[in-house]
Short mmCIF file of C-alpha atoms in Angstrom, two decimals:
data_model
loop_
_atom_site.label_atom_id
_atom_site.label_comp_id
_atom_site.label_asym_id
_atom_site.label_seq_id
_atom_site.Cartn_x
_atom_site.Cartn_y
_atom_site.Cartn_z
CA UNK A 1 20.24 -41.45 1.02
CA UNK A 2 19.86 -37.77 1.65
CA UNK A 3 16.53 -37.42 -0.14
CA UNK A 4 14.96 -40.33 1.73
CA UNK A 5 15.96 -38.80 5.07
CA UNK A 6 14.05 -35.56 4.36
CA UNK A 7 10.48 -36.77 5.01
CA UNK A 8 11.54 -38.36 8.26
CA UNK A 9 13.24 -35.20 9.51
CA UNK A 10 10.10 -33.30 8.53
CA UNK A 11 7.92 -35.58 10.62
CA UNK A 12 10.30 -35.07 13.52
CA UNK A 13 10.10 -31.31 13.04
CA UNK A 14 6.34 -31.06 12.65
CA UNK A 15 5.12 -33.70 15.08
CA UNK A 16 7.71 -34.83 17.60
CA UNK A 17 9.40 -31.56 18.46
CA UNK A 18 6.13 -29.80 19.43
CA UNK A 19 5.08 -32.88 21.41
CA UNK A 20 8.44 -32.65 23.13
CA UNK A 21 7.64 -29.10 24.22
CA UNK A 22 4.37 -30.15 25.83
CA UNK A 23 6.06 -33.16 27.38
CA UNK A 24 8.61 -30.88 29.04
CA UNK A 25 5.84 -28.74 30.53
CA UNK A 26 3.88 -31.74 31.81
CA UNK A 27 7.04 -33.21 33.33
CA UNK A 28 7.75 -29.94 35.13
CA UNK A 29 4.16 -29.91 36.41
CA UNK A 30 4.38 -33.53 37.48
CA UNK A 31 7.67 -32.99 39.38
CA UNK A 32 6.29 -29.87 41.07
CA UNK A 33 3.15 -31.71 42.18
CA UNK A 34 5.05 -34.76 43.29
CA UNK A 35 7.84 -33.21 45.36
CA UNK A 36 7.10 -29.54 46.09
CA UNK A 37 3.49 -29.12 47.07
CA UNK A 38 0.66 -31.25 48.21
CA UNK A 39 -1.95 -28.80 46.94
CA UNK A 40 -1.26 -29.41 43.30
CA UNK A 41 -2.60 -32.52 41.60
CA UNK A 42 -0.35 -34.53 39.31
CA UNK A 43 -1.35 -34.43 35.63
CA UNK A 44 -2.96 -37.85 35.87
CA UNK A 45 -5.02 -36.96 38.96
CA UNK A 46 -6.08 -33.70 37.30
CA UNK A 47 -7.18 -35.53 34.17
CA UNK A 48 -9.30 -37.96 36.21
CA UNK A 49 -10.84 -35.12 38.22
CA UNK A 50 -11.75 -33.26 35.04
CA UNK A 51 -13.39 -36.19 33.25
CA UNK A 52 -16.86 -34.87 34.10
CA UNK A 53 -16.06 -31.38 32.70
CA UNK A 54 -14.49 -32.83 29.61
CA UNK A 55 -17.34 -35.22 28.81
CA UNK A 56 -20.18 -32.76 29.60
CA UNK A 57 -18.93 -29.28 28.71
CA UNK A 58 -22.41 -27.76 28.43
CA UNK A 59 -24.28 -29.02 31.51
CA UNK A 60 -26.35 -26.66 33.66
CA UNK A 61 -26.99 -27.96 37.17
CA UNK A 62 -27.80 -24.66 38.81
CA UNK A 63 -26.85 -20.99 38.50
CA UNK A 64 -23.40 -21.52 40.00
CA UNK A 65 -22.73 -24.94 38.54
CA UNK A 66 -22.50 -25.01 34.77
CA UNK A 67 -20.20 -26.76 32.30
CA UNK A 68 -16.89 -25.28 31.23
CA UNK A 69 -18.00 -24.97 27.61
CA UNK A 70 -20.87 -22.82 28.75
CA UNK A 71 -18.51 -20.63 30.81
CA UNK A 72 -16.18 -20.31 27.87
CA UNK A 73 -19.11 -19.26 25.70
CA UNK A 74 -20.05 -16.52 28.19
CA UNK A 75 -16.50 -15.14 28.21
CA UNK A 76 -16.22 -15.29 24.42
CA UNK A 77 -19.51 -13.41 24.11
CA UNK A 78 -18.23 -10.56 26.30
CA UNK A 79 -14.95 -10.40 24.42
CA UNK A 80 -16.59 -10.40 21.00
CA UNK A 81 -19.14 -7.70 21.89
CA UNK A 82 -16.48 -5.49 23.47
CA UNK A 83 -14.06 -6.14 20.62
CA UNK A 84 -16.65 -5.33 17.94
CA UNK A 85 -17.67 -2.10 19.68
CA UNK A 86 -14.01 -1.19 20.07
CA UNK A 87 -13.31 -1.92 16.40
CA UNK A 88 -16.26 0.20 15.28
CA UNK A 89 -14.76 3.16 17.13
CA UNK A 90 -11.08 2.39 16.57
CA UNK A 91 -10.93 2.05 12.77
CA UNK A 92 -12.62 5.39 11.98
CA UNK A 93 -10.59 7.07 14.73
CA UNK A 94 -7.40 5.59 13.28
CA UNK A 95 -8.36 6.92 9.84
CA UNK A 96 -9.02 10.37 11.28
CA UNK A 97 -5.65 10.44 13.04
CA UNK A 98 -3.84 9.09 9.99
CA UNK A 99 -5.45 11.58 7.62
CA UNK A 100 -5.56 14.77 9.65
CA UNK A 101 -2.55 16.24 11.40
CA UNK A 102 -4.95 18.27 13.57
CA UNK A 103 -6.69 15.12 14.75
CA UNK A 104 -3.28 13.56 15.29
CA UNK A 105 -2.26 16.46 17.56
CA UNK A 106 -5.52 16.17 19.49
CA UNK A 107 -5.59 12.41 20.01
CA UNK A 108 -2.02 11.20 19.90
CA UNK A 109 -0.94 12.47 23.35
CA UNK A 110 -4.19 11.14 24.81
CA UNK A 111 -3.56 7.71 23.33
CA UNK A 112 0.06 7.68 24.46
CA UNK A 113 -1.05 8.34 28.04
CA UNK A 114 -3.97 5.91 28.09
CA UNK A 115 -2.37 3.06 26.17
CA UNK A 116 0.00 1.91 28.94
CA UNK A 117 -2.84 1.82 31.49
CA UNK A 118 -3.92 -1.73 32.26
CA UNK A 119 -7.48 -1.93 30.96
CA UNK A 120 -8.52 -3.55 34.26
CA UNK A 121 -7.97 -0.15 35.91
CA UNK A 122 -11.04 1.04 34.00
CA UNK A 123 -13.23 -1.52 35.75
CA UNK A 124 -14.13 0.63 38.80
CA UNK A 125 -14.97 3.52 36.47
CA UNK A 126 -17.19 1.24 34.42
CA UNK A 127 -18.84 -0.22 37.54
CA UNK A 128 -19.57 3.29 38.80
CA UNK A 129 -21.23 4.19 35.51
CA UNK A 130 -23.08 0.98 34.65
CA UNK A 131 -23.63 -0.45 38.12
CA UNK A 132 -23.69 -3.91 36.56
CA UNK A 133 -20.93 -6.48 36.17
CA UNK A 134 -21.61 -7.60 32.62
CA UNK A 135 -21.70 -4.21 30.81
CA UNK A 136 -18.67 -3.16 32.86
CA UNK A 137 -16.68 -6.18 31.71
CA UNK A 138 -17.69 -5.44 28.11
CA UNK A 139 -16.65 -1.82 28.56
CA UNK A 140 -13.19 -2.87 29.75
CA UNK A 141 -12.82 -5.09 26.69
CA UNK A 142 -13.98 -2.18 24.55
CA UNK A 143 -11.19 0.00 25.96
CA UNK A 144 -8.70 -2.86 25.54
CA UNK A 145 -9.59 -3.25 21.88
CA UNK A 146 -9.16 0.43 21.05
CA UNK A 147 -5.47 1.24 21.24
CA UNK A 148 -3.73 -1.35 19.06
CA UNK A 149 -6.35 -0.96 16.33
CA UNK A 150 -6.30 2.85 16.44
CA UNK A 151 -2.51 3.03 16.34
CA UNK A 152 -2.05 0.43 13.60
CA UNK A 153 -4.82 1.89 11.47
CA UNK A 154 -3.29 5.35 11.76
CA UNK A 155 0.14 4.01 10.79
CA UNK A 156 -1.38 2.11 7.85
CA UNK A 157 -3.25 5.17 6.62
CA UNK A 158 -0.10 7.25 6.99
CA UNK A 159 2.03 4.82 5.02
CA UNK A 160 -0.07 4.53 1.86
CA UNK A 161 2.52 4.83 -0.94
CA UNK A 162 2.56 8.37 -2.35
CA UNK A 163 2.34 6.99 -5.88
CA UNK A 164 -1.11 5.48 -5.22
CA UNK A 165 -2.41 8.85 -4.04
CA UNK A 166 -0.76 10.60 -6.98
CA UNK A 167 -2.59 8.30 -9.37
CA UNK A 168 -5.84 9.06 -7.56
CA UNK A 169 -5.33 12.80 -7.75
CA UNK A 170 -4.28 12.73 -11.41
CA UNK A 171 -7.56 10.99 -12.33
CA UNK A 172 -9.32 13.54 -10.10
CA UNK A 173 -10.79 11.02 -7.69
CA UNK A 174 -12.59 12.86 -4.88
CA UNK A 175 -11.05 12.58 -1.42
CA UNK A 176 -13.89 10.54 0.12
CA UNK A 177 -13.60 8.01 -2.68
CA UNK A 178 -9.83 7.80 -2.23
CA UNK A 179 -10.46 6.75 1.37
CA UNK A 180 -12.49 3.72 0.28
CA UNK A 181 -10.78 2.81 -2.98
CA UNK A 182 -7.13 3.53 -2.22
CA UNK A 183 -6.41 4.18 1.45
CA UNK A 184 -8.58 1.46 3.00
CA UNK A 185 -7.34 -1.43 0.83
CA UNK A 186 -3.77 -0.23 1.10
CA UNK A 187 -3.88 -0.08 4.91
CA UNK A 188 -5.85 -3.31 5.46
CA UNK A 189 -2.76 -5.33 6.46
CA UNK A 190 -1.98 -2.79 9.19
CA UNK A 191 -5.60 -2.74 10.34
CA UNK A 192 -5.63 -6.52 10.63
CA UNK A 193 -2.39 -6.48 12.60
CA UNK A 194 -4.09 -4.06 15.01
CA UNK A 195 -7.20 -6.23 15.20
CA UNK A 196 -5.18 -9.34 15.97
CA UNK A 197 -3.25 -7.62 18.74
CA UNK A 198 -6.48 -6.12 20.14
CA UNK A 199 -8.29 -9.43 20.21
CA UNK A 200 -5.29 -11.17 21.76
CA UNK A 201 -5.06 -8.64 24.59
CA UNK A 202 -8.85 -8.64 25.04
CA UNK A 203 -8.72 -12.39 25.62
CA UNK A 204 -5.96 -11.89 28.19
CA UNK A 205 -7.87 -9.16 29.97
CA UNK A 206 -11.27 -10.88 30.17
CA UNK A 207 -9.89 -13.50 32.59
CA UNK A 208 -8.67 -10.83 35.01
CA UNK A 209 -11.89 -8.82 34.67
CA UNK A 210 -14.10 -11.82 35.37
CA UNK A 211 -12.03 -12.70 38.42
CA UNK A 212 -13.03 -9.29 39.78
CA UNK A 213 -16.62 -9.09 38.60
CA UNK A 214 -17.69 -12.66 39.34
CA UNK A 215 -20.67 -14.16 37.54
CA UNK A 216 -20.49 -16.76 34.81
CA UNK A 217 -17.28 -16.90 32.84
CA UNK A 218 -14.04 -18.75 32.50
CA UNK A 219 -12.11 -16.10 34.48
CA UNK A 220 -14.31 -16.30 37.53
CA UNK A 221 -14.27 -20.06 37.24
CA UNK A 222 -10.46 -19.99 37.69
CA UNK A 223 -10.71 -17.84 40.82
CA UNK A 224 -13.66 -19.73 42.24
CA UNK A 225 -11.98 -23.12 41.84
CA UNK A 226 -8.83 -21.78 43.51
CA UNK A 227 -10.91 -20.66 46.45
CA UNK A 228 -12.17 -24.23 46.71
CA UNK A 229 -8.53 -25.37 46.48
CA UNK A 230 -9.48 -27.24 43.35
CA UNK A 231 -6.39 -26.82 41.24
CA UNK A 232 -7.35 -29.62 38.86
CA UNK A 233 -10.09 -27.40 37.42
CA UNK A 234 -7.72 -24.44 37.28
CA UNK A 235 -5.30 -26.46 35.16
CA UNK A 236 -8.14 -27.43 32.86
CA UNK A 237 -9.24 -23.80 32.59
CA UNK A 238 -5.71 -22.71 31.66
CA UNK A 239 -5.65 -25.23 28.83
CA UNK A 240 -9.11 -24.18 27.64
CA UNK A 241 -8.23 -20.47 27.73
CA UNK A 242 -5.08 -21.10 25.76
CA UNK A 243 -6.82 -23.16 23.09
CA UNK A 244 -9.66 -20.64 22.79
CA UNK A 245 -7.13 -17.81 22.35
CA UNK A 246 -5.37 -19.78 19.65
CA UNK A 247 -8.69 -20.40 17.91
CA UNK A 248 -9.57 -16.67 18.01
CA UNK A 249 -6.27 -15.79 16.38
CA UNK A 250 -6.74 -18.46 13.72
CA UNK A 251 -10.22 -17.14 12.92
CA UNK A 252 -9.02 -13.57 12.46
CA UNK A 253 -6.16 -14.79 10.28
CA UNK A 254 -8.66 -16.69 8.15
CA UNK A 255 -10.72 -13.53 7.71
CA UNK A 256 -7.56 -11.67 6.80
CA UNK A 257 -6.59 -14.16 4.12
CA UNK A 258 -10.12 -13.98 2.76
CA UNK A 259 -9.40 -10.39 1.76
CA UNK A 260 -6.39 -11.69 -0.18
CA UNK A 261 -4.23 -8.73 0.63
CA UNK A 262 -1.29 -8.42 -1.67
CA UNK A 263 1.08 -5.68 -0.73
CA UNK A 264 4.18 -6.90 -2.51
CA UNK A 265 4.93 -4.45 -5.27
CA UNK A 266 8.07 -4.72 -7.37
CA UNK B 1 3.64 14.54 -36.18
CA UNK B 2 5.79 17.58 -35.51
CA UNK B 3 8.70 17.82 -37.83
CA UNK B 4 11.07 20.76 -38.08
CA UNK B 5 9.51 21.67 -41.41
CA UNK B 6 5.97 21.66 -40.05
CA UNK B 7 4.92 25.32 -39.89
CA UNK B 8 2.34 26.94 -37.69
CA UNK B 9 1.96 24.29 -35.02
CA UNK B 10 -0.61 24.86 -32.27
CA UNK B 11 0.70 25.61 -28.81
CA UNK B 12 -0.57 23.14 -26.21
CA UNK B 13 1.47 23.88 -23.11
CA UNK B 14 3.19 27.11 -22.18
CA UNK B 15 5.55 27.39 -19.24
CA UNK B 16 6.43 31.00 -18.53
CA UNK B 17 9.04 32.35 -16.12
CA UNK B 18 8.63 29.31 -13.93
CA UNK B 19 10.07 29.48 -10.44
CA UNK B 20 10.43 26.77 -7.87
CA UNK B 21 12.01 26.91 -4.47
CA UNK B 22 11.97 24.77 -1.36
CA UNK B 23 12.49 26.04 2.14
CA UNK B 24 14.21 23.46 4.24
CA UNK B 25 15.14 24.25 7.87
CA UNK B 26 15.09 27.96 7.08
CA UNK B 27 17.43 27.59 4.10
CA UNK B 28 15.87 28.40 0.74
CA UNK B 29 16.85 26.13 -2.10
CA UNK B 30 16.10 27.58 -5.54
CA UNK B 31 15.50 24.96 -8.23
CA UNK B 32 14.13 27.06 -11.09
CA UNK B 33 14.33 30.81 -11.51
CA UNK B 34 12.54 31.84 -14.66
CA UNK B 35 12.25 28.85 -16.98
CA UNK B 36 10.35 29.11 -20.28
CA UNK B 37 9.13 26.17 -22.33
CA UNK B 38 6.51 25.67 -25.01
CA UNK B 39 5.17 22.32 -26.13
CA UNK B 40 3.17 22.07 -29.35
CA UNK B 41 0.32 19.77 -30.20
CA UNK B 42 1.37 16.27 -31.36
CA UNK B 43 4.92 16.97 -30.32
CA UNK B 44 7.12 14.46 -28.54
CA UNK B 45 9.39 16.38 -26.20
CA UNK B 46 12.12 14.76 -24.14
CA UNK B 47 13.51 16.46 -21.07
CA UNK B 48 17.03 15.19 -20.63
CA UNK B 49 19.18 15.75 -17.58
CA UNK B 50 21.18 14.22 -14.78
CA UNK B 51 19.62 13.29 -11.46
CA UNK B 52 19.29 16.50 -9.53
CA UNK B 53 18.90 18.62 -12.66
CA UNK B 54 15.27 19.31 -11.77
CA UNK B 55 13.77 17.39 -14.68
CA UNK B 56 11.39 15.33 -12.55
CA UNK B 57 10.41 18.40 -10.53
CA UNK B 58 9.55 20.20 -13.76
CA UNK B 59 7.40 17.29 -14.95
CA UNK B 60 5.67 16.99 -11.59
CA UNK B 61 4.86 20.71 -11.66
CA UNK B 62 3.32 20.28 -15.11
CA UNK B 63 1.36 17.33 -13.69
CA UNK B 64 0.22 19.54 -10.82
CA UNK B 65 1.68 17.17 -8.24
CA UNK B 66 4.19 19.80 -7.16
CA UNK B 67 3.38 23.42 -6.38
CA UNK B 68 4.73 26.31 -8.45
CA UNK B 69 6.56 29.10 -6.61
CA UNK B 70 6.21 31.69 -9.36
CA UNK B 71 5.45 32.14 -13.05
CA UNK B 72 2.81 30.06 -14.76
CA UNK B 73 2.10 26.79 -16.52
CA UNK B 74 -0.79 27.09 -18.96
CA UNK B 75 -2.43 24.20 -20.81
CA UNK B 76 -4.86 25.29 -23.56
CA UNK B 77 -5.50 28.68 -21.92
CA UNK B 78 -6.06 27.14 -18.50
CA UNK B 79 -3.53 27.69 -15.76
CA UNK B 80 -2.42 24.51 -14.01
CA UNK B 81 -2.97 24.57 -10.26
CA UNK B 82 -3.58 20.94 -9.39
CA UNK B 83 -3.44 17.47 -10.95
CA UNK B 84 -5.94 16.72 -13.67
CA UNK B 85 -7.00 13.98 -16.04
CA UNK B 86 -6.00 15.96 -19.15
CA UNK B 87 -2.36 15.54 -18.01
CA UNK B 88 -2.02 11.85 -17.29
CA UNK B 89 1.20 10.65 -15.77
CA UNK B 90 3.19 7.44 -16.21
CA UNK B 91 5.29 6.75 -13.15
CA UNK B 92 8.71 5.15 -12.94
CA UNK B 93 7.49 2.78 -10.21
CA UNK B 94 4.35 1.98 -12.25
CA UNK B 95 2.04 3.03 -9.37
CA UNK B 96 -0.32 0.11 -9.93
CA UNK B 97 -2.61 -0.80 -7.06
CA UNK B 98 -1.39 -4.25 -5.97
CA UNK B 99 -4.77 -5.50 -4.76
CA UNK B 100 -6.42 -4.91 -8.15
CA UNK B 101 -5.98 -6.92 -11.35
CA UNK B 102 -4.64 -5.38 -14.56
CA UNK B 103 -8.22 -4.90 -15.77
CA UNK B 104 -9.36 -3.39 -12.49
CA UNK B 105 -6.40 -1.01 -12.32
CA UNK B 106 -7.33 0.47 -15.68
CA UNK B 107 -11.04 0.32 -14.91
CA UNK B 108 -10.50 2.37 -11.76
CA UNK B 109 -9.16 5.23 -13.87
CA UNK B 110 -11.83 4.85 -16.56
CA UNK B 111 -14.59 4.86 -13.91
CA UNK B 112 -13.35 8.19 -12.61
CA UNK B 113 -12.63 9.90 -15.86
CA UNK B 114 -15.49 8.65 -18.04
CA UNK B 115 -18.56 8.67 -15.81
CA UNK B 116 -20.85 9.31 -18.78
CA UNK B 117 -20.06 5.90 -20.32
CA UNK B 118 -22.26 2.87 -19.66
CA UNK B 119 -20.75 -0.05 -17.74
CA UNK B 120 -20.47 -2.05 -20.96
CA UNK B 121 -18.77 0.82 -22.79
CA UNK B 122 -16.31 1.24 -19.95
CA UNK B 123 -15.43 -2.44 -19.96
CA UNK B 124 -14.96 -2.40 -23.73
CA UNK B 125 -12.82 0.70 -23.42
CA UNK B 126 -10.61 -1.02 -20.83
CA UNK B 127 -10.32 -4.21 -22.91
CA UNK B 128 -9.43 -2.18 -25.96
CA UNK B 129 -6.53 -0.54 -24.13
CA UNK B 130 -5.34 -3.84 -22.67
CA UNK B 131 -5.25 -5.19 -26.21
CA UNK B 132 -3.39 -2.09 -27.35
CA UNK B 133 -0.43 -2.98 -25.12
CA UNK B 134 -0.84 -6.72 -25.87
CA UNK B 135 -1.71 -7.77 -22.32
CA UNK B 136 -4.93 -9.69 -23.02
CA UNK B 137 -3.52 -12.83 -21.40
CA UNK B 138 -2.65 -10.96 -18.21
CA UNK B 139 -5.90 -9.00 -17.86
CA UNK B 140 -6.97 -10.85 -14.73
CA UNK B 141 -3.56 -11.06 -13.11
CA UNK B 142 -2.37 -9.02 -10.17
CA UNK B 143 0.63 -6.71 -10.63
CA UNK B 144 2.76 -8.97 -8.43
CA UNK B 145 2.45 -11.68 -11.10
CA UNK B 146 3.81 -9.42 -13.85
CA UNK B 147 7.32 -8.51 -14.97
CA UNK B 148 8.49 -4.89 -14.80
CA UNK B 149 7.95 -4.38 -18.51
CA UNK B 150 4.42 -5.75 -18.32
CA UNK B 151 3.65 -3.55 -15.34
CA UNK B 152 4.73 -0.47 -17.23
CA UNK B 153 2.60 -1.51 -20.19
CA UNK B 154 -0.35 -1.53 -17.78
CA UNK B 155 0.72 1.96 -16.67
CA UNK B 156 0.78 3.09 -20.30
CA UNK B 157 -2.61 1.49 -21.06
CA UNK B 158 -4.11 3.15 -17.99
CA UNK B 159 -2.71 6.53 -18.97
CA UNK B 160 -3.94 6.31 -22.56
CA UNK B 161 -7.35 4.98 -21.52
CA UNK B 162 -7.88 8.31 -19.80
CA UNK B 163 -7.31 10.02 -23.18
CA UNK B 164 -5.23 12.89 -21.91
CA UNK B 165 -4.28 15.97 -23.91
CA UNK B 166 -0.76 15.58 -22.66
CA UNK B 167 0.98 12.39 -21.62
CA UNK B 168 3.68 12.84 -19.00
CA UNK B 169 6.29 10.11 -18.56
CA UNK B 170 8.64 10.25 -15.60
CA UNK B 171 11.57 7.97 -16.49
CA UNK B 172 9.03 5.29 -17.37
CA UNK B 173 11.61 2.75 -18.52
CA UNK B 174 14.31 3.56 -15.98
CA UNK B 175 13.85 0.38 -13.97
CA UNK B 176 13.84 -2.01 -16.93
CA UNK B 177 16.58 -4.08 -18.54
CA UNK B 178 17.95 -2.79 -21.90
CA UNK B 179 16.00 -5.23 -24.09
CA UNK B 180 12.66 -4.68 -22.41
CA UNK B 181 13.43 -0.98 -22.58
CA UNK B 182 14.01 -1.09 -26.33
CA UNK B 183 10.81 -3.04 -26.86
CA UNK B 184 8.77 -0.58 -24.84
CA UNK B 185 10.35 2.40 -26.60
CA UNK B 186 9.12 0.93 -29.88
CA UNK B 187 5.67 0.33 -28.43
CA UNK B 188 5.44 3.86 -27.10
CA UNK B 189 6.48 5.26 -30.49
CA UNK B 190 3.88 3.10 -32.19
CA UNK B 191 1.19 4.49 -29.89
CA UNK B 192 2.51 7.98 -30.50
CA UNK B 193 2.01 7.53 -34.25
CA UNK B 194 -1.38 5.91 -33.89
CA UNK B 195 -2.90 8.31 -31.39
CA UNK B 196 -1.17 11.59 -32.29
CA UNK B 197 -0.53 11.93 -28.59
CA UNK B 198 1.43 14.88 -27.26
CA UNK B 199 4.12 13.49 -24.96
CA UNK B 200 6.68 14.85 -22.52
CA UNK B 201 9.25 12.25 -21.58
CA UNK B 202 11.70 12.74 -18.74
CA UNK B 203 14.82 10.62 -19.12
CA UNK B 204 18.53 10.57 -18.50
CA UNK B 205 19.18 8.29 -21.46
CA UNK B 206 20.56 10.21 -24.46
CA UNK B 207 19.83 7.48 -26.98
CA UNK B 208 16.28 7.08 -25.74
CA UNK B 209 15.68 10.80 -26.14
CA UNK B 210 17.18 10.92 -29.63
CA UNK B 211 15.33 7.84 -30.75
CA UNK B 212 11.92 8.97 -29.58
CA UNK B 213 11.63 12.73 -29.36
CA UNK B 214 11.04 15.49 -31.88
CA UNK B 215 12.75 17.95 -29.60
CA UNK B 216 15.09 17.47 -26.67
CA UNK B 217 15.33 19.96 -23.83
CA UNK B 218 18.58 19.45 -21.94
CA UNK B 219 18.53 20.75 -18.39
CA UNK B 220 21.69 21.83 -16.65
CA UNK B 221 21.98 22.51 -12.96
CA UNK B 222 24.43 25.14 -11.81
CA UNK B 223 23.22 27.36 -8.96
CA UNK B 224 19.73 26.89 -10.37
CA UNK B 225 18.42 24.53 -13.01
CA UNK B 226 17.90 25.96 -16.47
CA UNK B 227 17.61 24.90 -20.09
CA UNK B 228 21.14 24.27 -21.31
CA UNK B 229 20.36 23.41 -24.89
CA UNK B 230 17.44 22.54 -27.13
CA UNK B 231 18.00 19.96 -29.86
CA UNK B 232 15.61 19.64 -32.77
CA UNK B 233 15.89 15.98 -33.71
CA UNK B 234 16.09 15.92 -37.51
CA UNK B 235 14.95 12.34 -38.16
CA UNK B 236 11.67 11.57 -39.86
CA UNK B 237 9.05 9.49 -38.08
CA UNK B 238 8.37 6.59 -38.05
CA UNK B 239 11.84 5.83 -36.85
CA UNK B 240 13.62 2.52 -37.03
CA UNK B 241 16.00 1.84 -34.17
CA UNK B 242 18.34 -0.38 -36.18
CA UNK B 243 18.59 1.96 -39.17
CA UNK B 244 19.05 5.01 -36.96
CA UNK B 245 21.94 3.40 -35.14
CA UNK B 246 23.75 2.99 -38.46
CA UNK B 247 22.95 6.57 -39.47
CA UNK B 248 26.12 8.72 -39.23
CA UNK B 249 24.13 11.82 -38.34
CA UNK B 250 22.45 9.97 -35.46
CA UNK B 251 25.76 8.88 -34.02
CA UNK B 252 27.25 12.34 -34.48
CA UNK B 253 24.30 13.90 -32.64
CA UNK B 254 24.49 11.26 -29.94
CA UNK B 255 28.18 11.91 -29.34
CA UNK B 256 27.71 15.68 -29.25
CA UNK B 257 24.86 15.32 -26.79
CA UNK B 258 26.81 12.95 -24.59
CA UNK B 259 29.73 15.40 -24.53
CA UNK B 260 27.41 18.21 -23.55
CA UNK B 261 25.87 16.07 -20.82
CA UNK B 262 29.32 15.23 -19.50
CA UNK B 263 30.20 18.92 -19.37
CA UNK B 264 26.95 19.65 -17.46
CA UNK B 265 27.77 16.82 -15.10
CA UNK B 266 31.20 18.31 -14.36
CA UNK B 267 29.58 21.71 -13.67
CA UNK B 268 27.16 20.06 -11.27
CA UNK B 269 30.02 18.44 -9.36
CA UNK B 270 31.76 21.82 -9.07
CA UNK B 271 28.57 23.55 -8.07
CA UNK B 272 27.73 21.14 -5.26
#
């Protein structure tokens, strides 16, 4: 009896419980729209209103009227460029801080002060320098991507087991080689943790940045549709942003598992 | 093989008036204050002591992993200042790189230490040492897939592949169960006979020391650590564990040594 009930309870766990979570949210939305405000569409009305977006995500009908897939693509492009630039700076900087106590003394206080600053606060600085919306948005994402990667890389480099380094020094491996053969592989899990956090925050920040800079992108789309009192599109955008964020995290986890990092040592 | 009757052995390692102290929060903690020790070629020396007797510190200083506060450690006329491939170490925690396979772990060391070899020669050299510790079937496995005893055999193969003048073992079998321990002791002895390797073994196991070593240095720790007693182990190599255990002289020596160790342990308790 007990064994036969297991698969069923698994199906409940894997399929029905998550569906229940979404159902709760949609019910709350539906009740809010029905009884509390006349601005908000009910889920069914929103779905009907969004049919065009959903069936033609990549249409271009003019500079200000393009499909949501296209907007998403623009935002992703900014995030990926900014994130890559940030990573290129952050990983070496994290190594430097993790390896050199002098570098740690120089950069650590700076990082501690700058890390709590909302990256959006950098936007005016970027606009003053670049004078253009797009590079400024990328710059903000660049700043966003720095801190978690720098900090996690430095921690990873600092927590390489002493035994590994002892082995390296007993076989007289030069320091630069130790960095690539011992320290880098050993700290990869930390680096990836940093990268995942960075990319996650970058995806959060791009929406806010685009609301401010305008132009083509999913963030400005949210603000623009609100200004037209078109909350159906806003609800769609929220769903799209969430799914895209989930996809980004899945991709980076796939890359991580590709490196087959095994840290468990008995 | 060093036996007590072997005259005129060649000195390999000379520790002279060795000093070691730590300064911790302004307080100076003296570990060694003038320790002398000579190790001869082909000799198997065991350093026996309780935890806190300074035995691991002494070994790590010989390895160059720990700085020397005074005196000197000289290996074949060269003073030891830093770690080097002629003094390969076997670690208690194996110190295998978890992202590399057994083969790759050993290859990493061979690549560094034998740059003059061709790629093929290096690979053969690695395979030969994997075979030496009977790990052919595990060559492409990661350390996480191996038992503790297998991991330490990789550690031993890696150390011997480097062909050191002096093999340093820091409680290499301390984390293993008694039967795996016994098996590895036999394997290490076998390699010792085959390769005429000079070995310093740090251990707290009296039987292990008596079974394996030619000479046992017992450290005692009072205010500072020093050599309490040196035992020349009178048994001929190759040794047989089962026969030795039935040997009255072996048991007599074991009991004496245990008594001495107990006395040192009491002194340590009083001292601290």
